[in-house]
CSV table of C-alpha atoms and ligand atoms in Angstrom, one decimal:
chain,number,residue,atom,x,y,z
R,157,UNK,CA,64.0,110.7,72.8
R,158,UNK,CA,64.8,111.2,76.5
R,159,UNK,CA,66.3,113.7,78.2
R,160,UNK,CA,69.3,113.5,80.9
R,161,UNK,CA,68.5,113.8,84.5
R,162,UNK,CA,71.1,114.0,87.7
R,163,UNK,CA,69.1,112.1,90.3
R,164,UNK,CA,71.7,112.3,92.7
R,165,UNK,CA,74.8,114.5,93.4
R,166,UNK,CA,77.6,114.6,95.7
R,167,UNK,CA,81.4,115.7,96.9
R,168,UNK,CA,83.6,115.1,98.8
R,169,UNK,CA,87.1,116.9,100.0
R,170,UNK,CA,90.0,116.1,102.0
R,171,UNK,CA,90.6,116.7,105.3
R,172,UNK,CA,93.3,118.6,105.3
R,173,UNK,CA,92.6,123.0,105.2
R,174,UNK,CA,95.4,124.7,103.6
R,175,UNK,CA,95.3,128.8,104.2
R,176,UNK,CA,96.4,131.6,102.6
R,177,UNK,CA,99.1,131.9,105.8
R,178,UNK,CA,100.1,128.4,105.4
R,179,UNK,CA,101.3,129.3,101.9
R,180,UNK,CA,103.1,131.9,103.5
R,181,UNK,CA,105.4,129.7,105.1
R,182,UNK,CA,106.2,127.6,102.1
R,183,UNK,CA,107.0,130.7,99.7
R,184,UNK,CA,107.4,134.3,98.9
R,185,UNK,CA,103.6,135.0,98.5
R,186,UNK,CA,100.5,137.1,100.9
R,187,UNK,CA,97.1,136.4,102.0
R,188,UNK,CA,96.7,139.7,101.2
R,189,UNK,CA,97.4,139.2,97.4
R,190,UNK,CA,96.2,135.9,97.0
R,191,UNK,CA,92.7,137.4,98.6
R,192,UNK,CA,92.6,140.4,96.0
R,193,UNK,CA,93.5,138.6,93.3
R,194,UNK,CA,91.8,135.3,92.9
R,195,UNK,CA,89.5,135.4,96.3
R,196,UNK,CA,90.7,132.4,97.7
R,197,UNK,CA,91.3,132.3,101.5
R,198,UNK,CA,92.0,128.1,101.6
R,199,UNK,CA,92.1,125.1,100.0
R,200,UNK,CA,91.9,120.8,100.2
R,201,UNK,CA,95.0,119.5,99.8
R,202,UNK,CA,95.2,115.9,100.3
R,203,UNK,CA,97.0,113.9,103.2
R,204,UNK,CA,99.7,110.8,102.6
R,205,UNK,CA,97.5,108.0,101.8
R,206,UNK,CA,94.1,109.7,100.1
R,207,UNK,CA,94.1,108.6,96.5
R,208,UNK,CA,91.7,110.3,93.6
R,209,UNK,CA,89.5,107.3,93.4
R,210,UNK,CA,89.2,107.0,97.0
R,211,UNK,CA,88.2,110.8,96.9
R,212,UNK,CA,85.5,110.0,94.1
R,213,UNK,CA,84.6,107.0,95.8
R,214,UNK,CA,83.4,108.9,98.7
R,215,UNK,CA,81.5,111.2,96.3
R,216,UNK,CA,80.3,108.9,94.4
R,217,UNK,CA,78.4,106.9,96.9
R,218,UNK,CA,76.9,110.4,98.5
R,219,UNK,CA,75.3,111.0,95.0
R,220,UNK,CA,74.1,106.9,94.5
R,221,UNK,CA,72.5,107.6,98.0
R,222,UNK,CA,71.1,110.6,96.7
R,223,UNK,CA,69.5,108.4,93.9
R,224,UNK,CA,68.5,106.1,95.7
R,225,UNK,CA,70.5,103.8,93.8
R,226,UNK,CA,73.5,101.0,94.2
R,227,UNK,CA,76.6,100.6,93.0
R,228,UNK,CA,75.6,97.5,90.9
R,229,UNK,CA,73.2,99.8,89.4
R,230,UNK,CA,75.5,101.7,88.1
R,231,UNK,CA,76.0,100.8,83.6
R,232,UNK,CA,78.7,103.4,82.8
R,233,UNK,CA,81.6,105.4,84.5
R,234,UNK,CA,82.6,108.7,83.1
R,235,UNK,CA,86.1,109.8,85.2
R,236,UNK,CA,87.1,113.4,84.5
R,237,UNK,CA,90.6,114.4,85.9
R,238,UNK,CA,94.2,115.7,84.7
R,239,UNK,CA,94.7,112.9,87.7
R,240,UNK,CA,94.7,109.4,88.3
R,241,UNK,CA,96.1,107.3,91.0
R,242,UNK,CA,99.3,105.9,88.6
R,243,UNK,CA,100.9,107.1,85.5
R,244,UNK,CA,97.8,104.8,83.7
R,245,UNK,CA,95.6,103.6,83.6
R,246,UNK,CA,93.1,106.2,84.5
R,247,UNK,CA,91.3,107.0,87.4
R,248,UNK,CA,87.9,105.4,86.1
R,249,UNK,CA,89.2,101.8,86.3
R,250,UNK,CA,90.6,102.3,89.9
R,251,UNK,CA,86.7,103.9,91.1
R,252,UNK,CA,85.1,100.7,89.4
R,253,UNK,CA,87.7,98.5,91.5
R,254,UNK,CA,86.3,100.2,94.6
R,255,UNK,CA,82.9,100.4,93.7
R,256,UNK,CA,83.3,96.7,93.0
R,257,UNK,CA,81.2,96.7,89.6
R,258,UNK,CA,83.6,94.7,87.2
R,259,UNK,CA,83.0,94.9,83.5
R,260,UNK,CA,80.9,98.2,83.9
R,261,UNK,CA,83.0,100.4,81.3
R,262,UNK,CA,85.1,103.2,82.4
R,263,UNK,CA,85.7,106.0,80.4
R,264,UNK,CA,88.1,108.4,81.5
R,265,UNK,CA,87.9,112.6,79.9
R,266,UNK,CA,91.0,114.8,80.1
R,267,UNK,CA,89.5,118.6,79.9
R,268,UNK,CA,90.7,120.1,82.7
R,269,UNK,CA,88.2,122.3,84.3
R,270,UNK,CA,85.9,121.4,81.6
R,271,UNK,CA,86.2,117.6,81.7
R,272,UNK,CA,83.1,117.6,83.6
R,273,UNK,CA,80.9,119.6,81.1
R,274,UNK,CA,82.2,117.2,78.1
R,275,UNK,CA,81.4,114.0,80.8
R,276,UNK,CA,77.8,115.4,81.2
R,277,UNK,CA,77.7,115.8,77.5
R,278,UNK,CA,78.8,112.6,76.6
R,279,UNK,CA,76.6,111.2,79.5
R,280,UNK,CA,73.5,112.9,78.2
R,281,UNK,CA,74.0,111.7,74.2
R,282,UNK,CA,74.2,107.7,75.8
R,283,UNK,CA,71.2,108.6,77.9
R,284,UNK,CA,69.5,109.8,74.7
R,285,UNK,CA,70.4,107.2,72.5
R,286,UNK,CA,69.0,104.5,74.9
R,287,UNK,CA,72.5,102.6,75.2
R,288,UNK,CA,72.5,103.3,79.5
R,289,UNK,CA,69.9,103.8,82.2
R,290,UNK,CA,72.3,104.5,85.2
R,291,UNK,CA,75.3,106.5,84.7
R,292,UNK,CA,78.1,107.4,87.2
R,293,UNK,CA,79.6,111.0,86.4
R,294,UNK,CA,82.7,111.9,88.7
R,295,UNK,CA,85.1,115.1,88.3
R,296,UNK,CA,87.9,114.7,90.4
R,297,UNK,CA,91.1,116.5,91.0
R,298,UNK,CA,94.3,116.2,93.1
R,299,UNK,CA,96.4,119.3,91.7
R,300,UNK,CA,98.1,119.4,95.2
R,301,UNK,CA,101.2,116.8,94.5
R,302,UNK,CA,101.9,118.3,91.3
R,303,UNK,CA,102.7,121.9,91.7
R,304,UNK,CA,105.7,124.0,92.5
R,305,UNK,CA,105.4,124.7,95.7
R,306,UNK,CA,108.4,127.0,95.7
R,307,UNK,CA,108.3,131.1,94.9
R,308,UNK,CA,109.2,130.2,91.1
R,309,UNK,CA,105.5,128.7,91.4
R,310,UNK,CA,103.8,130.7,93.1
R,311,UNK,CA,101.6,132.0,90.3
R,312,UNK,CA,100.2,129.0,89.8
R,313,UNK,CA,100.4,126.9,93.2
R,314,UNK,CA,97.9,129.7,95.1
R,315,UNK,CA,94.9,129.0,93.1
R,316,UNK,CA,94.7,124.8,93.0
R,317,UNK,CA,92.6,122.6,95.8
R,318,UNK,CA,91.8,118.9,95.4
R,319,UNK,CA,88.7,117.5,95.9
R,320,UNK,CA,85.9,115.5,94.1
R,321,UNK,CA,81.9,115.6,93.2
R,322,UNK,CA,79.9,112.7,91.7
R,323,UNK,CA,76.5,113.0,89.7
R,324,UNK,CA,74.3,110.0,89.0
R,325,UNK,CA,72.3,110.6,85.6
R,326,UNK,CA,69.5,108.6,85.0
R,327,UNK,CA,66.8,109.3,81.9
R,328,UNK,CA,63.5,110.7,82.1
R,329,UNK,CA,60.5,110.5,79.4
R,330,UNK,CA,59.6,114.7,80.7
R,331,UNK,CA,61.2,117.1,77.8
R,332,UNK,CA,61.4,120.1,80.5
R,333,UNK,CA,64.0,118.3,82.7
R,334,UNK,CA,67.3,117.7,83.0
R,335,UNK,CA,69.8,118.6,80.8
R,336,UNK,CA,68.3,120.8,78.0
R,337,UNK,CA,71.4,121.7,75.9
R,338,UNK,CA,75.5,121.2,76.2
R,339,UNK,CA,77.7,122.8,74.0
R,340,UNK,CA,81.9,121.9,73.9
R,341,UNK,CA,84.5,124.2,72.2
R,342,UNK,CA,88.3,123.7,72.4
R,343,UNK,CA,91.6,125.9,71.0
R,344,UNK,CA,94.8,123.7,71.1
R,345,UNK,CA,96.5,126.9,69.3
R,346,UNK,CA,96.5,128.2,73.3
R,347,UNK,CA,97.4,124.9,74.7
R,348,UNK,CA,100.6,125.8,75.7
R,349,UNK,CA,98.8,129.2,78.0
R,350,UNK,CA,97.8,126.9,80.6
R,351,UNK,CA,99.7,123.6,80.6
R,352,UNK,CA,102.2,121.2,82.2
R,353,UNK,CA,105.0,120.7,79.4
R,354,UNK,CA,105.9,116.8,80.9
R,355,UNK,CA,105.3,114.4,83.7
R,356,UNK,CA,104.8,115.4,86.6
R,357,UNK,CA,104.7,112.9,89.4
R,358,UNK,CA,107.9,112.9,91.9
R,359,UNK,CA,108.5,109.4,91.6
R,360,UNK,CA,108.1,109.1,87.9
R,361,UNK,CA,110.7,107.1,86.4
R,362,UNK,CA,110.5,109.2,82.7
R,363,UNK,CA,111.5,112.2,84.3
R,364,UNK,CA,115.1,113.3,83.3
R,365,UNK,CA,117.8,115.5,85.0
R,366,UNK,CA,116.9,117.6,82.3
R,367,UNK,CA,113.3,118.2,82.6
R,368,UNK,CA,113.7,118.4,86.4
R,369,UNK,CA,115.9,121.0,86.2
R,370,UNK,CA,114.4,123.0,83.2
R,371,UNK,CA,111.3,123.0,85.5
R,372,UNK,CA,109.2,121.9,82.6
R,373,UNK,CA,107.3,119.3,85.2
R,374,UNK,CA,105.1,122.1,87.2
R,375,UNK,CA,102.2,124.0,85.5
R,376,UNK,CA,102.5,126.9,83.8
R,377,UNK,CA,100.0,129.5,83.2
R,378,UNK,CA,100.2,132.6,81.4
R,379,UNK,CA,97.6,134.3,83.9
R,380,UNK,CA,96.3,137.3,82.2
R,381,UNK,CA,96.0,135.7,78.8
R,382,UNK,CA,93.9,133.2,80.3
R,383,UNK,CA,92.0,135.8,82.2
R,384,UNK,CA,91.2,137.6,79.3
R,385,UNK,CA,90.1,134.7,77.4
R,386,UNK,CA,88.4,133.1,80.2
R,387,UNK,CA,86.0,136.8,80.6
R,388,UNK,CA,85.0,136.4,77.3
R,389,UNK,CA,84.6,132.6,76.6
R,390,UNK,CA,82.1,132.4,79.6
R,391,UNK,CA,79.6,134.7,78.8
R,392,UNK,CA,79.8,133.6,75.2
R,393,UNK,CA,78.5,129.8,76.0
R,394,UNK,CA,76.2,130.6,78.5
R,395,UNK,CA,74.7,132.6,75.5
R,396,UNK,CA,74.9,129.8,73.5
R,397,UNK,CA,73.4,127.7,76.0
R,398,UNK,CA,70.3,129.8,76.3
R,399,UNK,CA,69.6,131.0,72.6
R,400,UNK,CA,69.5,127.2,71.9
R,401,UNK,CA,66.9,126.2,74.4
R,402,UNK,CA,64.7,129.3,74.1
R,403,UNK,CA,65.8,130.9,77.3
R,404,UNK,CA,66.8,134.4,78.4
R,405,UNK,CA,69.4,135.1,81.2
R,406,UNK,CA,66.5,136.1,83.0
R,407,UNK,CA,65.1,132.9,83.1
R,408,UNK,CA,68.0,131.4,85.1
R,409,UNK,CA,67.8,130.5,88.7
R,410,UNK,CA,71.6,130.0,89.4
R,411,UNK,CA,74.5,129.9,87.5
R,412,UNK,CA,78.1,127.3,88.5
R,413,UNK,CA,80.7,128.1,86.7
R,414,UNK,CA,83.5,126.8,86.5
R,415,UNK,CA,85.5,128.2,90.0
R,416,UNK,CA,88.4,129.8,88.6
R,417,UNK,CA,88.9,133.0,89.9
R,418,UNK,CA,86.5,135.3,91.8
R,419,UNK,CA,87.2,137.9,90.0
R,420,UNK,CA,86.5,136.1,86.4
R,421,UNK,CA,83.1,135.0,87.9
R,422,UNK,CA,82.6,138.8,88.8
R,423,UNK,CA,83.7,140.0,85.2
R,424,UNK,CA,81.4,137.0,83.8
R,425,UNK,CA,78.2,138.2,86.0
R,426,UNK,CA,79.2,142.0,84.9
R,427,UNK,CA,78.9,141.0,81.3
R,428,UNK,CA,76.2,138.7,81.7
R,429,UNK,CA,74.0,141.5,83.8
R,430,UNK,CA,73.3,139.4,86.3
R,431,UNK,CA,73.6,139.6,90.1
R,432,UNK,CA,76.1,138.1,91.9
R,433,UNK,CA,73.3,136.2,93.6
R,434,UNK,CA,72.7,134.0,90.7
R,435,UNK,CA,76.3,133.2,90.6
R,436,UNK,CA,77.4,130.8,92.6
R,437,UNK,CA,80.8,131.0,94.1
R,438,UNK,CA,82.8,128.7,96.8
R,439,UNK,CA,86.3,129.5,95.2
R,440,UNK,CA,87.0,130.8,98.8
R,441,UNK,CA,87.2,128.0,100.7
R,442,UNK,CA,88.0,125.5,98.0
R,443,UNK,CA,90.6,127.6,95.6
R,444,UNK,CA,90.3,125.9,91.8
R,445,UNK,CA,89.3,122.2,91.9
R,446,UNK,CA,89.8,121.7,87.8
R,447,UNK,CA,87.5,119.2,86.5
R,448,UNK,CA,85.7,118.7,90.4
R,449,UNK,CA,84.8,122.6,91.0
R,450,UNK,CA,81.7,122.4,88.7
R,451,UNK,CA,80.2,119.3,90.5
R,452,UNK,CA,81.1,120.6,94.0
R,453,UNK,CA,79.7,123.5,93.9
R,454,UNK,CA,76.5,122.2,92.2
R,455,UNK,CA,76.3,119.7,95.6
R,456,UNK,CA,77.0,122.7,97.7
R,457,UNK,CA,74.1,124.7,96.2
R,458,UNK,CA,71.6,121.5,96.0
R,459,UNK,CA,72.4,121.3,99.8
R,460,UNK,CA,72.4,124.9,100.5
R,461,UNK,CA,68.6,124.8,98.9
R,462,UNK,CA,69.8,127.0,95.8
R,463,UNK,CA,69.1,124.7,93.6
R,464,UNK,CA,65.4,123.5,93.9
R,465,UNK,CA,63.1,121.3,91.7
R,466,UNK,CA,62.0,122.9,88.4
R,467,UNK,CA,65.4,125.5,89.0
R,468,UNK,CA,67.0,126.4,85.6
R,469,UNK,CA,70.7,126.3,86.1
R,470,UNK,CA,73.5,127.0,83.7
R,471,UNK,CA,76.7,125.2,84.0
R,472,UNK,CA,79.8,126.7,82.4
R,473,UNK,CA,83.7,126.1,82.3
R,474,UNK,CA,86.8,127.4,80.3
R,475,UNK,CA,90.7,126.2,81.1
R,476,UNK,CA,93.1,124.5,79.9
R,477,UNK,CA,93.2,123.3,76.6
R,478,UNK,CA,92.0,125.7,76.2
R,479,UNK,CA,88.3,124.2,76.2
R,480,UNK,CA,85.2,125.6,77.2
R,481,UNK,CA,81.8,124.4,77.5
R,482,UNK,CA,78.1,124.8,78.9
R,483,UNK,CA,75.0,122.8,79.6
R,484,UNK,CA,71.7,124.1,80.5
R,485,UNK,CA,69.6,122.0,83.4
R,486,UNK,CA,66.2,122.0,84.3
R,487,UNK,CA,66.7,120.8,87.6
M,223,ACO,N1,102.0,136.0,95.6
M,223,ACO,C1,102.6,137.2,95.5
M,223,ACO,N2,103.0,137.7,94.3
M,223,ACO,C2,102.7,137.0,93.2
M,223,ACO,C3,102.1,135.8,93.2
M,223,ACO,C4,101.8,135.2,94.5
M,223,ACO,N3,101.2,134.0,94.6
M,223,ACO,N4,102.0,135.3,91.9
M,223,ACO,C5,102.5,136.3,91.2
M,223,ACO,N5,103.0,137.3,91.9
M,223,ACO,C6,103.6,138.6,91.5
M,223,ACO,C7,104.2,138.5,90.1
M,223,ACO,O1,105.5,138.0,90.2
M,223,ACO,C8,104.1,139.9,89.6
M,223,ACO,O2,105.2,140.6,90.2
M,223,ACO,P1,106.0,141.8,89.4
M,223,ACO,O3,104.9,142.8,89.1
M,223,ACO,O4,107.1,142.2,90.3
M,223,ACO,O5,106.5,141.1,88.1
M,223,ACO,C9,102.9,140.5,90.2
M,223,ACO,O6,102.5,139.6,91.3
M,223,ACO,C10,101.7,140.6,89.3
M,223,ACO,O7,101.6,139.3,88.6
M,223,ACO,P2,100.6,139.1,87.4
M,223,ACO,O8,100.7,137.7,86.9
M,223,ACO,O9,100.6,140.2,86.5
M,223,ACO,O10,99.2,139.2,88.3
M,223,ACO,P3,97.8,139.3,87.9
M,223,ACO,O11,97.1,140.5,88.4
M,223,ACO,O12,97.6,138.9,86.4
M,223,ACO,O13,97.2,138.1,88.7
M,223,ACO,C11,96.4,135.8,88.3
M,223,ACO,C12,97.6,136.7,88.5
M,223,ACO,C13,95.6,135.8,89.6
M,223,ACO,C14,96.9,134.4,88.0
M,223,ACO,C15,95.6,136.4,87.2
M,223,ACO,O14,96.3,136.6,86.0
M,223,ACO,C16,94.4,135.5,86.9
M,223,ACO,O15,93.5,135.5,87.6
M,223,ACO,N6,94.4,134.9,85.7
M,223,ACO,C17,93.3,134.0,85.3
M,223,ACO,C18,93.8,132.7,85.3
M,223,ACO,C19,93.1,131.8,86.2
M,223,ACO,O16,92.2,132.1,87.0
M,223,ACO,N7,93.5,130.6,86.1
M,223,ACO,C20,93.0,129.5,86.9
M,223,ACO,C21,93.2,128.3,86.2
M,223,ACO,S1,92.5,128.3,84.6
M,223,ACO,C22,91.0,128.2,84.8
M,223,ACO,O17,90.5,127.5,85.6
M,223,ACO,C23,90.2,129.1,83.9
């Protein structure tokens, strides 16, 4: 059997850079707090006119250059977003329009902040099995347009950026590399922790009076509960990860989690005994992408030379769902 290799990653954000004191204006929040609590200082929110395919579009041809590969290579899109462009059909349908590839299958995931671990997993079992060569991996998130950007939100609207990272994952005969392990787990007794209760989208014509008012549109998020589930959870599947390819915490190069909260990655590190050097963070500049943090910051750290050949990287998320999953790379 083969193994699952990313050949080529890549990310992209919008333009527009949304600080701590531009929040300010908007509602009854600080940088100060927003700094000690979660460690973001800004995010991407998008502009009128960027769209989540066009943002994984962008991505996605950084990482096919990366590969050194086309889009017509391409056998297989996996789209991981809470997002799409419209109401449905999702956003994997509207990248494959762009990428202009039609009748390549789209499969869109819905795992929030771990919809790209359960892609990568799903990518690696079709790599394994032989059924595709060339597949086109994309988390991608635009949280901006949905949240309540009022002081009744303000829990929740602080921590969210938009943004997008592609991977292209191709096989390889070599049982050392690529992905060595994944492992999914999901609680729907929690679902309602960390949730929008209905529609969302301003312009939506199945939004009543009702739900308007009731406020049940924005996310909610019962913060601590998700923190402490989130400090646990973590360190939990990285174990997992490791025990079931042979390694040791010891053994890893880097670890991307998921970029929640500075202060989970700290607690996660802390547990894990590791140094804050091996965890890689961008949660400051970027605030929480969802289902595009993990592959952003893997690009970042590719770029940034942190991630080498032959570097053993863990990959790990927990959100909504709740859900939360691993995967184990030899890079
Ligand atoms: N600005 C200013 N004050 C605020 C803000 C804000 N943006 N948001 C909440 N507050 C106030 C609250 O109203 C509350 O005021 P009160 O004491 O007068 O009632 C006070 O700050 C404390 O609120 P808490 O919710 O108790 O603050 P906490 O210390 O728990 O921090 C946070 C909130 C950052 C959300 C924290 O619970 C957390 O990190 N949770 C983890 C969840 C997470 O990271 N989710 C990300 C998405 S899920 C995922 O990706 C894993």
């Amino acid at each position: 059997m083969r193994n699952a290799l990313i050949s080529g990653i890549g990310h992209h954000v919008p333009d527009r850079v949304v600080t701590n004191f531009d929040l300010e204006k908007m509602m009854d929040t600080s940088n100060e707090w927003i700094l000690e609590r979660t460690g973001i200082q800004m995010r991407r929110w998008v502009s009128e006119g960027d769209t989540l395919s066009g943002l994984a579009h962008s991505a996605a041809i950084k990482a096919l250059e990366m590969a050194g590969k086309k889009p017509g290579d391409i056998q297989f899109i996996i789209f991981a977003s809470l997002a799409s462009d419209h109401e449905f059909p999702g956003g994997g349908c509207f990248l494959q329009e762009k990428l202009g590839i039609p009748g390549v299958p789209a499969m869109d995931i819905r795992n929030a902040c771990s919809g790209f671990l359960y892609g990568l997993s799903v990518a690696d079992q079709f790599i394994k099995t032989g059924m595709y060569d060339t597949i086109l991996l994309i988390g991608a998130e635009i949280q901006s347009t949905s949240l309540d950007l009022t002081t009744r939100g303000r829990d929740v609207s602080v921590i969210f950026g938009d943004g997008a990272g592609a991977a292209v994952i191709i096989p390889t005969d070599n049982k050392e590399k690529g992905v060595l392990t994944t492992h999914l787990h999901a609680d729907g007794r929690f679902a309602n922790k960390l949730w929008a209760d209905a529609p969302s989208v301003n312009d939506n014509p199945r939004i009543s009076k009702e739900l308007v008012e009731t406020d049940r549109i924005y996310p909610k998020m019962e913060g601590r509960f998700v923190f402490k589930h989130a400090v646990s959870r973590f360190p939990e599947v990285i174990h997992e990860a490791l025990a079931a390819a042979g390694y040791s915490k010891d053994d890893l190069d880097l670890v991307i989690p998921h970029q929640a909260n500075s202060r989970i990655t700290e607690a996660v590190a802390h547990q894990l005994r590791l140094g804050m050097d091996k965890m890689y963070s961008n949660i400051e500049r970027y605030g929480n992408t969802t289902a595009a943090s993990i592959p952003i910051a893997m690009s970042e750290a590719v770029e940034q030379g942190l991630i080498k050949d032959n570097s053993l990287v863990c990959l790990a998320s927990f959100g909504a769902g709740f859900t939360w999953a691993s995967a184990l790379i030899r890079w």
